[in-house]
Structures are given as structure tokens and as C-alpha cells.
Amino acid sequence: MSCVLLGNWVRRYATYIGTVVVALAATACQKTEPPPQAAVSAEPIKKSNYLDYSQRDDRLSGGVKLITVNTPKGDFKVWTKRVGNHPTMKVLLLHGGPGMTHEYFEVFDSYFPNANIEYYYYDQLGSHFSDQPSDQSLVDLPPYVEEVEQVRQALKLDNSNFYLLGHSWGGILAMEYALKYQQHLKGLIVSNMVDSIPAYNEYAKKVLMPAMDQTVLKETQALEAAGKYEDPRYMELLIPHHYEKHVLRMPQAQWPDPVNRSFKHVNAKIYVSMQGPSELGASGKLLNWDRSTDLSQIHVPTLMIGAQHDTMDPQYMAAMASKVKRGRSLICPNGSHMAMYDDSEAYFAGLIRFILDVDQGKF
């Protein structure tokens, strides 16, 4: 292409570009209406005080705190998790076992938040989410009582807000704690536990065992006598003939996930050491534990929860309320040992009513 032709082409192209730019500029200068927008309220978003964790030092962990507990065998960490905020209603949950986990308490998520009750999950030392020291001298009642006291201090709970709820073995621990440290309590809840292991064993021997299929009972006891607690047959017998009747009154295939996880994560060494291997009564270190004559020393408001189909005598649990200075009884008519699941409406209605009554000075 010659230089003359090239120059003409460049001039024509430049003229074209200039025309396009002018057209675009003119279009941009035309007045256009913005698309319609929804009205935006100037009112700030309201926060629920119960769910406002902005001032809590555990907000980045979702309420989880690993608490250091001091023992004669060294320092260890135990796992806790807070749910909610309330200045005067804070419940520390003590799980059963011993050696179970906090997981089966997750049903509380469906009830306590609606009542604005702040609560704390907690895996005791040796349980799945906490440290698991091998020294068996730490697996005993006195160390566990001191552990609860250290957890209370770390969570800054006191008698203006601190409710202690113990279920099953946790009920034993709660009673022991109250007998030593009740000055720190606002209220005590003993759930599905009697104040005497001999009384527990007597009920199993005189009521539960005779009510079982005697062929099944005989085979179960033979396996126990042989120490074959790990034999699959042992649980094949106990689950339909004992667990589904007195521990959780649902077919095992329908047991809620938190329950299954808690059983999956049980520390068997701790459980057998304290409770003994058999669910048909208790043995181990707790064999002779008995506080039946000492409950009169407890003067904080106390709720005793039992259930009609429990592994322990419901009438005995109801009578425990009259032993303490300020007691109330709740017997769940359709429940068993885990009445928070198989009679949850009765369980939580009575439990929440007790906490609210104490908080409002009505108890």
C-alpha cells in the first residue's frame, strides 16, 4: 500500500472513531431513571441479647472453652461449650457414665433457648472431648468434685446464677458437689439418679430382673459371670430386654444421633471402673456409695427428676425431694432413664418451670 493511500485510510478511520466517541458521550449525557429499589429502613437491626456473643471472650470458638484443671497428677484440659446468654440462669450439665460425653444433652438445644436459659456442655476429665489421662487414681468421686469446682470458677458461675444439673452418674456427682460446695449454687437438679447405690441394686434385683424374660436373664448373667461383656451376644440380649425398656424407650434403630454418638464415644475404662460392666445394677468403685442420710444438709432449691420406667425406683426418686430442705419432685410418666428423650415434653416443662420459679423467687 502506498504512503498516500495509507494516510487516507488512517484519516478516514480516525474520523469514524471520533464520530463513535461523540455519539457515546451524547448518550451518556441523556437523563436516565435509576431502576426501582426496595425501601430500606433506617432502623438498626435488633439483636437478641440471648444470642449476642459480641462481648464474650469465647465468641471466636462458638462458645467452646478448654479449661485447665489442676490435679495431684498434673494439669489437664477439659472441654466446655456455652450456649446463650442470661445473667441469672446458667446451667452446667454433668453427663452420665462415668465416661460418657456431653453429646446426649444436645436435645437441650430444642428447649432451653426458648426459655432464655444459658447452659454449658462439659466433658468430664477422661471423656471423649477432654484429656484422657491414664492414671486411674484420678477416676474417683473426690477428684471429680474438685474438677467441677474448678470448672465453675473458670466459667465465673456463682450463687446468683449457677444451676447444676447432673444426670445418672452426673446426679451422684451433683449431689456430692452440693454437699461440699452448695454455697456457690443457686439451684440443684438431680436427674434420674438415686442417693444410694445399694438401693439402686436392690431395685434391679427385686423389680427389674424378675420382670425380665428369665431365659434371657439367665443367659445374660452367665455371660457376666464369665466376664464376656465384649461378646456381641451380651448386648444382643440387653438392648431389647433392658435398654429399650428402661434406658431409652425407643427401638434402638430410632435412637437419636446425639445418643448414638455419646454411646460410641464412651470411655469404657472409666465406666467399668466406677459403674461396673453390667447395666443390671452397679458395682465398681460406686458399689457402696450412699448419701441417703446426708441429703438433709442440702438447703438450696433442688429438683429431683425420675421416670416411671427408669432403671431406678421412681417412688424412691420422688421421695428424695422431701429429704432436702427445699425440694421438688418431677416424675415423667412415660419416660425411662433418658426421660429427656422418651418423655421430653414432661421432662423439660418441669425442669424449665423449676429454673424459672427459682429465678423469679417463687420457690
PDB file of N, CA and C in Angstrom, residues 234-295:
ATOM      1  N   TYR A 234     -23.970 -60.381  74.376  1.00  0.00           N
ATOM      2  CA  TYR A 234     -24.332 -59.689  75.616  1.00  0.00           C
ATOM      3  C   TYR A 234     -25.256 -58.502  75.323  1.00  0.00           C
ATOM      4  N   MET A 235     -24.861 -57.658  74.364  1.00  0.00           N
ATOM      5  CA  MET A 235     -25.686 -56.514  74.021  1.00  0.00           C
ATOM      6  C   MET A 235     -26.907 -56.915  73.199  1.00  0.00           C
ATOM      7  N   GLU A 236     -26.800 -58.002  72.450  1.00  0.00           N
ATOM      8  CA  GLU A 236     -27.966 -58.507  71.724  1.00  0.00           C
ATOM      9  C   GLU A 236     -29.092 -58.848  72.689  1.00  0.00           C
ATOM     10  N   LEU A 237     -28.725 -59.289  73.880  1.00  0.00           N
ATOM     11  CA  LEU A 237     -29.723 -59.605  74.893  1.00  0.00           C
ATOM     12  C   LEU A 237     -30.198 -58.355  75.638  1.00  0.00           C
ATOM     13  N   LEU A 238     -29.241 -57.505  76.038  1.00  0.00           N
ATOM     14  CA  LEU A 238     -29.582 -56.372  76.885  1.00  0.00           C
ATOM     15  C   LEU A 238     -30.365 -55.282  76.154  1.00  0.00           C
ATOM     16  N   ILE A 239     -30.041 -55.030  74.904  1.00  0.00           N
ATOM     17  CA  ILE A 239     -30.686 -53.902  74.219  1.00  0.00           C
ATOM     18  C   ILE A 239     -32.209 -54.079  74.143  1.00  0.00           C
ATOM     19  N   PRO A 240     -32.716 -55.175  73.602  1.00  0.00           N
ATOM     20  CA  PRO A 240     -34.193 -55.276  73.529  1.00  0.00           C
ATOM     21  C   PRO A 240     -34.859 -55.566  74.863  1.00  0.00           C
ATOM     22  N   HIS A 241     -34.157 -56.247  75.766  1.00  0.00           N
ATOM     23  CA  HIS A 241     -34.790 -56.691  77.009  1.00  0.00           C
ATOM     24  C   HIS A 241     -34.538 -55.759  78.201  1.00  0.00           C
ATOM     25  N   HIS A 242     -33.616 -54.804  78.044  1.00  0.00           N
ATOM     26  CA  HIS A 242     -33.351 -53.879  79.148  1.00  0.00           C
ATOM     27  C   HIS A 242     -33.265 -52.432  78.665  1.00  0.00           C
ATOM     28  N   TYR A 243     -32.367 -52.147  77.734  1.00  0.00           N
ATOM     29  CA  TYR A 243     -32.169 -50.772  77.274  1.00  0.00           C
ATOM     30  C   TYR A 243     -33.449 -50.169  76.697  1.00  0.00           C
ATOM     31  N   GLU A 244     -34.103 -50.915  75.811  1.00  0.00           N
ATOM     32  CA  GLU A 244     -35.293 -50.372  75.154  1.00  0.00           C
ATOM     33  C   GLU A 244     -36.500 -50.303  76.077  1.00  0.00           C
ATOM     34  N   LYS A 245     -36.382 -50.883  77.246  1.00  0.00           N
ATOM     35  CA  LYS A 245     -37.475 -50.841  78.229  1.00  0.00           C
ATOM     36  C   LYS A 245     -37.201 -49.841  79.350  1.00  0.00           C
ATOM     37  N   HIS A 246     -35.915 -49.688  79.734  1.00  0.00           N
ATOM     38  CA  HIS A 246     -35.609 -48.896  80.926  1.00  0.00           C
ATOM     39  C   HIS A 246     -34.553 -47.817  80.740  1.00  0.00           C
ATOM     40  N   VAL A 247     -33.827 -47.813  79.632  1.00  0.00           N
ATOM     41  CA  VAL A 247     -32.802 -46.792  79.395  1.00  0.00           C
ATOM     42  C   VAL A 247     -33.298 -45.746  78.414  1.00  0.00           C
ATOM     43  N   LEU A 248     -33.788 -46.174  77.258  1.00  0.00           N
ATOM     44  CA  LEU A 248     -34.387 -45.273  76.276  1.00  0.00           C
ATOM     45  C   LEU A 248     -35.475 -46.033  75.541  1.00  0.00           C
ATOM     46  N   ARG A 249     -36.714 -45.669  75.821  1.00  0.00           N
ATOM     47  CA  ARG A 249     -37.865 -46.447  75.362  1.00  0.00           C
ATOM     48  C   ARG A 249     -38.218 -46.142  73.907  1.00  0.00           C
ATOM     49  N   MET A 250     -37.284 -46.490  73.047  1.00  0.00           N
ATOM     50  CA  MET A 250     -37.479 -46.440  71.599  1.00  0.00           C
ATOM     51  C   MET A 250     -36.722 -47.624  71.013  1.00  0.00           C
ATOM     52  N   PRO A 251     -37.158 -48.143  69.853  1.00  0.00           N
ATOM     53  CA  PRO A 251     -36.328 -49.145  69.187  1.00  0.00           C
ATOM     54  C   PRO A 251     -34.941 -48.566  68.930  1.00  0.00           C
ATOM     55  N   GLN A 252     -33.919 -49.341  69.149  1.00  0.00           N
ATOM     56  CA  GLN A 252     -32.567 -48.812  69.009  1.00  0.00           C
ATOM     57  C   GLN A 252     -32.338 -48.170  67.641  1.00  0.00           C
ATOM     58  N   ALA A 253     -32.970 -48.691  66.611  1.00  0.00           N
ATOM     59  CA  ALA A 253     -32.804 -48.128  65.267  1.00  0.00           C
ATOM     60  C   ALA A 253     -33.316 -46.691  65.186  1.00  0.00           C
ATOM     61  N   GLN A 254     -34.141 -46.282  66.151  1.00  0.00           N
ATOM     62  CA  GLN A 254     -34.691 -44.931  66.150  1.00  0.00           C
ATOM     63  C   GLN A 254     -34.010 -44.011  67.166  1.00  0.00           C
ATOM     64  N   TRP A 255     -32.999 -44.491  67.859  1.00  0.00           N
ATOM     65  CA  TRP A 255     -32.336 -43.643  68.842  1.00  0.00           C
ATOM     66  C   TRP A 255     -31.748 -42.416  68.156  1.00  0.00           C
ATOM     67  N   PRO A 256     -31.924 -41.231  68.736  1.00  0.00           N
ATOM     68  CA  PRO A 256     -31.420 -40.007  68.105  1.00  0.00           C
ATOM     69  C   PRO A 256     -29.894 -40.016  67.995  1.00  0.00           C
ATOM     70  N   ASP A 257     -29.413 -39.284  67.002  1.00  0.00           N
ATOM     71  CA  ASP A 257     -27.981 -39.247  66.724  1.00  0.00           C
ATOM     72  C   ASP A 257     -27.135 -38.832  67.934  1.00  0.00           C
ATOM     73  N   PRO A 258     -27.521 -37.806  68.723  1.00  0.00           N
ATOM     74  CA  PRO A 258     -26.694 -37.450  69.876  1.00  0.00           C
ATOM     75  C   PRO A 258     -26.504 -38.605  70.867  1.00  0.00           C
ATOM     76  N   VAL A 259     -27.534 -39.425  71.027  1.00  0.00           N
ATOM     77  CA  VAL A 259     -27.433 -40.583  71.919  1.00  0.00           C
ATOM     78  C   VAL A 259     -26.437 -41.594  71.369  1.00  0.00           C
ATOM     79  N   ASN A 260     -26.567 -41.893  70.080  1.00  0.00           N
ATOM     80  CA  ASN A 260     -25.663 -42.865  69.458  1.00  0.00           C
ATOM     81  C   ASN A 260     -24.213 -42.399  69.509  1.00  0.00           C
ATOM     82  N   ARG A 261     -23.981 -41.112  69.286  1.00  0.00           N
ATOM     83  CA  ARG A 261     -22.614 -40.598  69.353  1.00  0.00           C
ATOM     84  C   ARG A 261     -22.053 -40.702  70.759  1.00  0.00           C
ATOM     85  N   SER A 262     -22.889 -40.413  71.741  1.00  0.00           N
ATOM     86  CA  SER A 262     -22.427 -40.469  73.121  1.00  0.00           C
ATOM     87  C   SER A 262     -22.049 -41.896  73.529  1.00  0.00           C
ATOM     88  N   PHE A 263     -22.867 -42.870  73.117  1.00  0.00           N
ATOM     89  CA  PHE A 263     -22.523 -44.267  73.400  1.00  0.00           C
ATOM     90  C   PHE A 263     -21.269 -44.689  72.631  1.00  0.00           C
ATOM     91  N   LYS A 264     -21.133 -44.209  71.416  1.00  0.00           N
ATOM     92  CA  LYS A 264     -19.967 -44.548  70.606  1.00  0.00           C
ATOM     93  C   LYS A 264     -18.684 -44.040  71.238  1.00  0.00           C
ATOM     94  N   HIS A 265     -18.754 -42.886  71.893  1.00  0.00           N
ATOM     95  CA  HIS A 265     -17.560 -42.240  72.427  1.00  0.00           C
ATOM     96  C   HIS A 265     -17.293 -42.551  73.901  1.00  0.00           C
ATOM     97  N   VAL A 266     -18.045 -43.467  74.495  1.00  0.00           N
ATOM     98  CA  VAL A 266     -17.855 -43.760  75.913  1.00  0.00           C
ATOM     99  C   VAL A 266     -16.446 -44.285  76.182  1.00  0.00           C
ATOM    100  N   ASN A 267     -15.881 -43.840  77.296  1.00  0.00           N
ATOM    101  CA  ASN A 267     -14.589 -44.355  77.752  1.00  0.00           C
ATOM    102  C   ASN A 267     -14.885 -45.557  78.653  1.00  0.00           C
ATOM    103  N   ALA A 268     -14.730 -46.741  78.110  1.00  0.00           N
ATOM    104  CA  ALA A 268     -15.126 -47.963  78.823  1.00  0.00           C
ATOM    105  C   ALA A 268     -14.308 -48.184  80.081  1.00  0.00           C
ATOM    106  N   LYS A 269     -13.036 -47.784  80.075  1.00  0.00           N
ATOM    107  CA  LYS A 269     -12.200 -47.983  81.266  1.00  0.00           C
ATOM    108  C   LYS A 269     -12.766 -47.223  82.459  1.00  0.00           C
ATOM    109  N   ILE A 270     -13.162 -45.990  82.216  1.00  0.00           N
ATOM    110  CA  ILE A 270     -13.736 -45.191  83.306  1.00  0.00           C
ATOM    111  C   ILE A 270     -15.092 -45.759  83.713  1.00  0.00           C
ATOM    112  N   TYR A 271     -15.900 -46.090  82.733  1.00  0.00           N
ATOM    113  CA  TYR A 271     -17.238 -46.603  83.017  1.00  0.00           C
ATOM    114  C   TYR A 271     -17.185 -47.860  83.882  1.00  0.00           C
ATOM    115  N   VAL A 272     -16.370 -48.810  83.469  1.00  0.00           N
ATOM    116  CA  VAL A 272     -16.287 -50.078  84.212  1.00  0.00           C
ATOM    117  C   VAL A 272     -15.675 -49.859  85.584  1.00  0.00           C
ATOM    118  N   SER A 273     -14.684 -48.974  85.665  1.00  0.00           N
ATOM    119  CA  SER A 273     -14.035 -48.716  86.950  1.00  0.00           C
ATOM    120  C   SER A 273     -15.013 -48.176  87.983  1.00  0.00           C
ATOM    121  N   MET A 274     -15.897 -47.302  87.575  1.00  0.00           N
ATOM    122  CA  MET A 274     -16.807 -46.656  88.515  1.00  0.00           C
ATOM    123  C   MET A 274     -18.155 -47.357  88.610  1.00  0.00           C
ATOM    124  N   GLN A 275     -18.783 -47.628  87.472  1.00  0.00           N
ATOM    125  CA  GLN A 275     -20.125 -48.205  87.438  1.00  0.00           C
ATOM    126  C   GLN A 275     -20.106 -49.727  87.486  1.00  0.00           C
ATOM    127  N   GLY A 276     -19.055 -50.315  86.903  1.00  0.00           N
ATOM    128  CA  GLY A 276     -19.040 -51.755  86.710  1.00  0.00           C
ATOM    129  C   GLY A 276     -19.535 -52.078  85.312  1.00  0.00           C
ATOM    130  N   PRO A 277     -19.296 -53.262  84.816  1.00  0.00           N
ATOM    131  CA  PRO A 277     -19.616 -53.583  83.426  1.00  0.00           C
ATOM    132  C   PRO A 277     -21.086 -53.845  83.147  1.00  0.00           C
ATOM    133  N   SER A 278     -21.865 -54.141  84.164  1.00  0.00           N
ATOM    134  CA  SER A 278     -23.252 -54.531  83.939  1.00  0.00           C
ATOM    135  C   SER A 278     -24.200 -53.360  84.111  1.00  0.00           C
ATOM    136  N   GLU A 279     -25.207 -53.293  83.225  1.00  0.00           N
ATOM    137  CA  GLU A 279     -26.258 -52.283  83.358  1.00  0.00           C
ATOM    138  C   GLU A 279     -27.358 -52.757  84.305  1.00  0.00           C
ATOM    139  N   LEU A 280     -27.324 -54.013  84.686  1.00  0.00           N
ATOM    140  CA  LEU A 280     -28.323 -54.538  85.626  1.00  0.00           C
ATOM    141  C   LEU A 280     -27.828 -54.301  87.050  1.00  0.00           C
ATOM    142  N   GLY A 281     -27.763 -53.021  87.431  1.00  0.00           N
ATOM    143  CA  GLY A 281     -27.210 -52.671  88.723  1.00  0.00           C
ATOM    144  C   GLY A 281     -25.829 -52.076  88.558  1.00  0.00           C
ATOM    145  N   ALA A 282     -25.225 -51.667  89.663  1.00  0.00           N
ATOM    146  CA  ALA A 282     -23.921 -51.011  89.640  1.00  0.00           C
ATOM    147  C   ALA A 282     -22.963 -51.737  90.564  1.00  0.00           C
ATOM    148  N   SER A 283     -21.679 -51.588  90.254  1.00  0.00           N
ATOM    149  CA  SER A 283     -20.634 -52.155  91.107  1.00  0.00           C
ATOM    150  C   SER A 283     -19.442 -51.215  91.043  1.00  0.00           C
ATOM    151  N   GLY A 284     -18.257 -51.714  90.834  1.00  0.00           N
ATOM    152  CA  GLY A 284     -17.099 -50.835  90.727  1.00  0.00           C
ATOM    153  C   GLY A 284     -16.887 -50.028  91.989  1.00  0.00           C
ATOM    154  N   LYS A 285     -16.230 -48.871  91.829  1.00  0.00           N
ATOM    155  CA  LYS A 285     -15.912 -48.015  92.965  1.00  0.00           C
ATOM    156  C   LYS A 285     -17.160 -47.446  93.636  1.00  0.00           C
ATOM    157  N   LEU A 286     -18.276 -47.465  92.937  1.00  0.00           N
ATOM    158  CA  LEU A 286     -19.503 -46.877  93.483  1.00  0.00           C
ATOM    159  C   LEU A 286     -20.368 -47.883  94.251  1.00  0.00           C
ATOM    160  N   LEU A 287     -19.905 -49.105  94.361  1.00  0.00           N
ATOM    161  CA  LEU A 287     -20.726 -50.179  94.918  1.00  0.00           C
ATOM    162  C   LEU A 287     -21.372 -49.808  96.246  1.00  0.00           C
ATOM    163  N   ASN A 288     -20.632 -49.171  97.139  1.00  0.00           N
ATOM    164  CA  ASN A 288     -21.156 -48.877  98.468  1.00  0.00           C
ATOM    165  C   ASN A 288     -21.505 -47.405  98.669  1.00  0.00           C
ATOM    166  N   TRP A 289     -21.552 -46.650  97.580  1.00  0.00           N
ATOM    167  CA  TRP A 289     -21.845 -45.222  97.724  1.00  0.00           C
ATOM    168  C   TRP A 289     -23.281 -45.027  98.215  1.00  0.00           C
ATOM    169  N   ASP A 290     -23.440 -44.188  99.255  1.00  0.00           N
ATOM    170  CA  ASP A 290     -24.760 -43.999  99.867  1.00  0.00           C
ATOM    171  C   ASP A 290     -24.795 -42.650 100.572  1.00  0.00           C
ATOM    172  N   ARG A 291     -25.645 -41.760 100.089  1.00  0.00           N
ATOM    173  CA  ARG A 291     -25.816 -40.446 100.721  1.00  0.00           C
ATOM    174  C   ARG A 291     -27.256 -40.257 101.193  1.00  0.00           C
ATOM    175  N   SER A 292     -27.947 -41.355 101.405  1.00  0.00           N
ATOM    176  CA  SER A 292     -29.375 -41.280 101.729  1.00  0.00           C
ATOM    177  C   SER A 292     -29.659 -40.569 103.042  1.00  0.00           C
ATOM    178  N   THR A 293     -28.699 -40.573 103.943  1.00  0.00           N
ATOM    179  CA  THR A 293     -28.918 -39.906 105.229  1.00  0.00           C
ATOM    180  C   THR A 293     -28.300 -38.509 105.267  1.00  0.00           C
ATOM    181  N   ASP A 294     -27.718 -38.079 104.156  1.00  0.00           N
ATOM    182  CA  ASP A 294     -26.999 -36.797 104.154  1.00  0.00           C
ATOM    183  C   ASP A 294     -27.708 -35.697 103.368  1.00  0.00           C
ATOM    184  N   LEU A 295     -28.758 -36.041 102.623  1.00  0.00           N
ATOM    185  CA  LEU A 295     -29.383 -35.036 101.770  1.00  0.00           C
ATOM    186  C   LEU A 295     -30.014 -33.892 102.561  1.00  0.00           C
TER     187      LEU A 295
END
